C-alpha positions as a printed NumPy array, in Angstrom:
array([[ -39.309, -123.243,  -39.585],
       [ -41.578, -126.017,  -38.552],
       [ -44.168, -123.078,  -38.896],
       [ -43.57 , -122.299,  -42.195],
       [ -43.269, -126.19 ,  -42.921],
       [ -45.897, -126.692,  -41.835],
       [ -47.749, -123.734,  -43.868],
       [ -46.561, -124.64 ,  -46.771],
       [ -48.143, -128.355,  -46.546],
       [ -50.963, -126.519,  -45.102],
       [ -51.909, -124.377,  -48.413],
       [ -49.888, -127.974,  -51.009],
       [ -52.654, -130.412,  -49.659],
       [ -55.714, -126.645,  -50.539],
       [ -53.537, -126.927,  -53.697],
       [ -53.488, -130.357,  -54.29 ],
       [ -57.203, -130.169,  -53.367],
       [ -58.26 , -127.509,  -55.802],
       [ -56.373, -128.804,  -58.325],
       [ -58.43 , -132.802,  -57.3  ],
       [ -61.958, -131.135,  -57.595],
       [ -61.359, -128.92 ,  -61.159],
       [ -59.937, -132.426,  -62.485],
       [ -63.331, -134.574,  -61.488],
       [ -65.475, -131.172,  -62.258],
       [ -63.84 , -131.4  ,  -66.141],
       [ -64.294, -134.65 ,  -66.822],
       [ -67.331, -134.98 ,  -64.733],
       [ -68.379, -131.82 ,  -67.89 ],
       [ -67.565, -134.323,  -70.816],
       [ -69.167, -136.667,  -69.559],
       [ -72.241, -134.924,  -69.186],
       [ -71.287, -133.41 ,  -72.346],
       [ -72.015, -136.112,  -74.279],
       [ -74.661, -137.667,  -72.226],
       [ -76.677, -134.309,  -73.752],
       [ -75.265, -135.006,  -77.29 ],
       [ -75.9  , -138.578,  -77.459],
       [ -79.3  , -137.38 ,  -75.564],
       [ -80.183, -135.278,  -78.341],
       [ -78.292, -137.462,  -81.171],
       [ -80.744, -140.117,  -79.829],
       [ -83.695, -137.65 ,  -80.155],
       [ -83.232, -136.841,  -83.312],
       [ -83.588, -139.727,  -84.639],
       [ -87.096, -140.782,  -82.999],
       [ -87.679, -137.62 ,  -85.224],
       [ -86.503, -138.738,  -88.414],
       [ -87.69 , -141.799,  -87.969],
       [ -91.456, -140.948,  -87.158],
       [ -91.378, -138.353,  -90.252],
       [ -90.356, -141.   ,  -91.934],
       [ -92.965, -143.225,  -90.689],
       [ -95.203, -141.05 ,  -92.06 ],
       [ -94.34 , -139.848,  -95.039],
       [ -94.274, -143.537,  -95.85 ],
       [ -96.93 , -143.944,  -94.566],
       [ -98.943, -141.514,  -96.948],
       [ -97.735, -143.277,  -99.303],
       [ -98.356, -146.543,  -99.408],
       [-101.41 , -145.508,  -98.509],
       [-101.895, -143.749, -102.073],
       [-100.821, -146.734, -103.566],
       [-103.385, -149.249, -101.501],
       [-106.075, -146.954, -103.352],
       [-104.62 , -147.046, -106.727],
       [-104.98 , -150.65 , -106.807],
       [-108.328, -150.949, -105.343],
       [-109.715, -147.782, -106.634],
       [-110.118, -146.12 , -103.968],
       [-109.81 , -141.981, -105.654],
       [-111.139, -140.896, -102.633],
       [-107.589, -141.251, -101.909],
       [-105.938, -140.842, -105.324],
       [-107.558, -137.198, -105.82 ],
       [-107.197, -135.235, -101.875],
       [-109.944, -132.246, -103.363],
       [-112.564, -132.658, -106.196],
       [-111.493, -131.668, -109.889],
       [-108.365, -131.608, -109.446],
       [-104.884, -133.483, -110.025],
       [-104.493, -137.11 , -109.141],
       [-101.758, -137.78 , -106.401],
       [ -99.371, -140.285, -109.843],
       [ -98.515, -143.452, -108.622],
       [ -94.91 , -142.934, -109.311],
       [ -95.063, -139.713, -106.124],
       [ -97.079, -142.091, -103.849],
       [ -93.339, -144.362, -104.873],
       [ -91.222, -141.37 , -103.407],
       [ -93.084, -140.969, -101.33 ],
       [ -92.565, -143.311,  -99.502],
       [ -88.831, -144.809, -100.558],
       [ -87.79 , -141.337,  -98.533],
       [ -89.774, -142.209,  -96.353],
       [ -87.359, -145.864,  -95.273],
       [ -84.256, -143.953,  -96.35 ],
       [ -85.601, -141.235,  -94.005],
       [ -87.056, -143.726,  -91.694],
       [ -82.549, -146.19 ,  -92.131],
       [ -81.358, -142.904,  -90.956],
       [ -82.797, -142.879,  -87.739],
       [ -81.893, -146.575,  -87.631],
       [ -78.19 , -145.756,  -88.644],
       [ -79.313, -148.63 ,  -91.249],
       [ -76.679, -146.187,  -93.481],
       [ -76.72 , -149.096,  -96.282],
       [ -80.006, -149.051,  -96.961],
       [ -80.037, -144.564,  -96.218],
       [ -77.641, -145.163,  -99.293],
       [ -79.759, -147.417, -101.387],
       [ -83.486, -145.602, -101.136],
       [ -81.905, -142.268, -101.27 ],
       [ -79.807, -143.398, -105.19 ],
       [ -83.825, -144.381, -105.235],
       [ -85.542, -141.457, -105.549],
       [ -83.204, -139.491, -106.988],
       [ -83.281, -141.551, -109.851],
       [ -86.598, -141.757, -110.351],
       [ -86.984, -137.449, -109.691],
       [ -84.093, -137.633, -112.841],
       [ -85.754, -140.236, -114.943],
       [ -88.903, -138.068, -114.621],
       [ -86.646, -134.711, -115.251],
       [ -85.488, -135.951, -117.827],
       [ -88.409, -136.95 , -119.82 ],
       [ -90.468, -134.011, -119.945],
       [ -86.212, -132.229, -121.136],
       [ -85.886, -134.668, -123.613],
       [ -89.359, -135.147, -124.795],
       [ -89.294, -139.384, -124.55 ],
       [ -90.872, -141.367, -122.892],
       [ -88.323, -144.491, -121.069],
       [ -91.766, -146.091, -119.966],
       [ -91.536, -146.078, -116.11 ],
       [ -94.857, -143.746, -115.488],
       [ -97.068, -146.697, -116.206],
       [ -94.255, -149.954, -115.205],
       [ -96.101, -150.407, -111.511],
       [-100.113, -149.166, -112.077],
       [-102.514, -148.303, -114.906],
       [-103.053, -144.738, -114.557],
       [-106.466, -144.944, -115.333],
       [-107.551, -141.249, -114.808],
       [-105.211, -139.346, -116.185],
       [-106.865, -139.613, -119.382],
       [-110.829, -139.682, -118.234],
       [-110.74 , -136.43 , -115.867],
       [-108.294, -134.792, -118.744],
       [-109.509, -136.229, -122.417],
       [-107.189, -135.382, -125.146],
       [-109.478, -132.624, -127.556],
       [-111.398, -131.848, -124.694],
       [-112.469, -128.611, -124.424],
       [-115.689, -130.149, -121.377],
       [-113.217, -131.849, -119.506],
       [-111.263, -130.849, -116.072],
       [-109.618, -127.054, -117.448],
       [-106.127, -126.644, -116.519],
       [-104.384, -123.845, -118.114],
       [-100.595, -124.354, -119.687],
       [ -97.203, -123.428, -117.767],
       [ -94.317, -123.309, -117.585],
       [ -92.843, -125.632, -114.699],
       [ -88.825, -125.044, -115.577],
       [ -88.132, -124.341, -118.321],
       [ -90.069, -126.748, -119.017],
       [ -94.164, -125.876, -120.813],
       [ -97.407, -128.692, -119.954],
       [-100.041, -128.602, -122.311],
       [-101.61 , -131.711, -120.641],
       [-100.992, -133.709, -117.73 ],
       [ -99.278, -138.157, -118.941],
       [-101.035, -141.309, -117.777],
       [ -98.787, -141.94 , -114.707],
       [ -96.315, -138.331, -114.751],
       [ -95.524, -136.735, -111.64 ],
       [ -94.84 , -132.811, -113.279],
       [ -91.776, -131.204, -113.496],
       [ -91.38 , -129.366, -110.143],
       [ -92.749, -132.501, -108.379],
       [ -89.703, -134.584, -109.319],
       [ -87.362, -132.003, -108.984],
       [ -88.168, -131.487, -105.792],
       [ -87.607, -135.804, -105.552],
       [ -84.218, -135.219, -107.482],
       [ -83.686, -132.564, -104.103],
       [ -85.159, -135.144, -101.442],
       [ -82.811, -138.153, -102.713],
       [ -79.476, -136.097, -103.377],
       [ -80.186, -134.608,  -99.733],
       [ -80.337, -137.458,  -98.654],
       [ -76.874, -139.165,  -99.934],
       [ -75.29 , -135.521,  -98.294],
       [ -76.722, -136.641,  -94.547],
       [ -76.46 , -140.556,  -94.736],
       [ -72.159, -139.516,  -96.073],
       [ -71.894, -136.978,  -93.669],
       [ -73.498, -138.569,  -90.862],
       [ -71.262, -141.279,  -91.55 ],
       [ -68.234, -138.65 ,  -90.197],
       [ -70.263, -137.178,  -87.874],
       [ -70.736, -133.797,  -88.954],
       [ -73.376, -132.358,  -89.788],
       [ -73.867, -131.7  ,  -93.468],
       [ -74.345, -128.023,  -95.32 ],
       [ -75.011, -129.335,  -99.086],
       [ -78.187, -131.313,  -97.07 ],
       [ -79.835, -128.816,  -95.165],
       [ -79.774, -125.907,  -98.076],
       [ -80.861, -128.832, -100.795],
       [ -83.672, -130.508,  -98.34 ],
       [ -84.419, -126.367,  -97.974],
       [ -84.999, -126.093, -101.59 ],
       [ -87.122, -128.878, -101.945],
       [ -88.942, -127.693,  -98.51 ],
       [ -89.083, -124.834, -100.303],
       [ -90.505, -126.046, -103.91 ],
       [ -92.56 , -128.003, -101.926],
       [ -94.821, -125.356,  -99.906],
       [ -94.708, -123.69 , -103.287],
       [ -96.619, -125.856, -104.917],
       [ -99.096, -126.566, -102.111],
       [ -99.993, -123.327, -102.026],
       [-100.729, -122.919, -104.908],
       [-102.489, -125.715, -105.139],
       [-105.326, -125.364, -102.706],
       [-105.425, -121.643, -103.348],
       [-106.266, -122.513, -107.379],
       [-110.053, -122.724, -108.021],
       [-112.06 , -125.748, -107.886],
       [-112.843, -127.106, -111.263],
       [-116.126, -129.795, -111.976],
       [-116.256, -132.334, -112.981],
       [-118.75 , -132.295, -115.771]])
């Protein structure tokens, strides 16, 4: 009887040790998982800050180039259309929005995201309703477009009429980004708003990801066409 009781006690101690070890492993696993998740989130935030900084810097450099008449920075390629001031502004603000997301400044990120989407929508509205809201040259007088594309001049840089999202473009308008550029920034701004709202609830944003991919695809097609198009000679 004493032997049986001793065996039962040892078996009980062994089972208690197993349970304690399992509990310890469980809590250690949870801690390690949370540590990995926190590390991944920190890495994603750092990537967002870095990419946002690059985008914002591009926009800021082009805006400064407009102010100081540094045409080489406004026109990436000779004979190509210059980057409009409002396009550079949208780059700057969208970069700041992405940086604020990485820094967990949700309110500022939301404000910048609305600004980007709002600017894109206003530009699209001007094309769609054939109106001038006075925003194209509000911050900077466009001194390049009419020089590169003089009205009624056939000797200017060649540009073909093209259809962009049901909008026919015969010639660039001073200070006004193209419709596909405006649509791209609209998608970016809305995507940032969705992502910002999802991060507040600590969950991923499928809508934000889809819109971001759409903006990336749109910009990639435009970029490929931009660099693959033969350059016209400036008279």
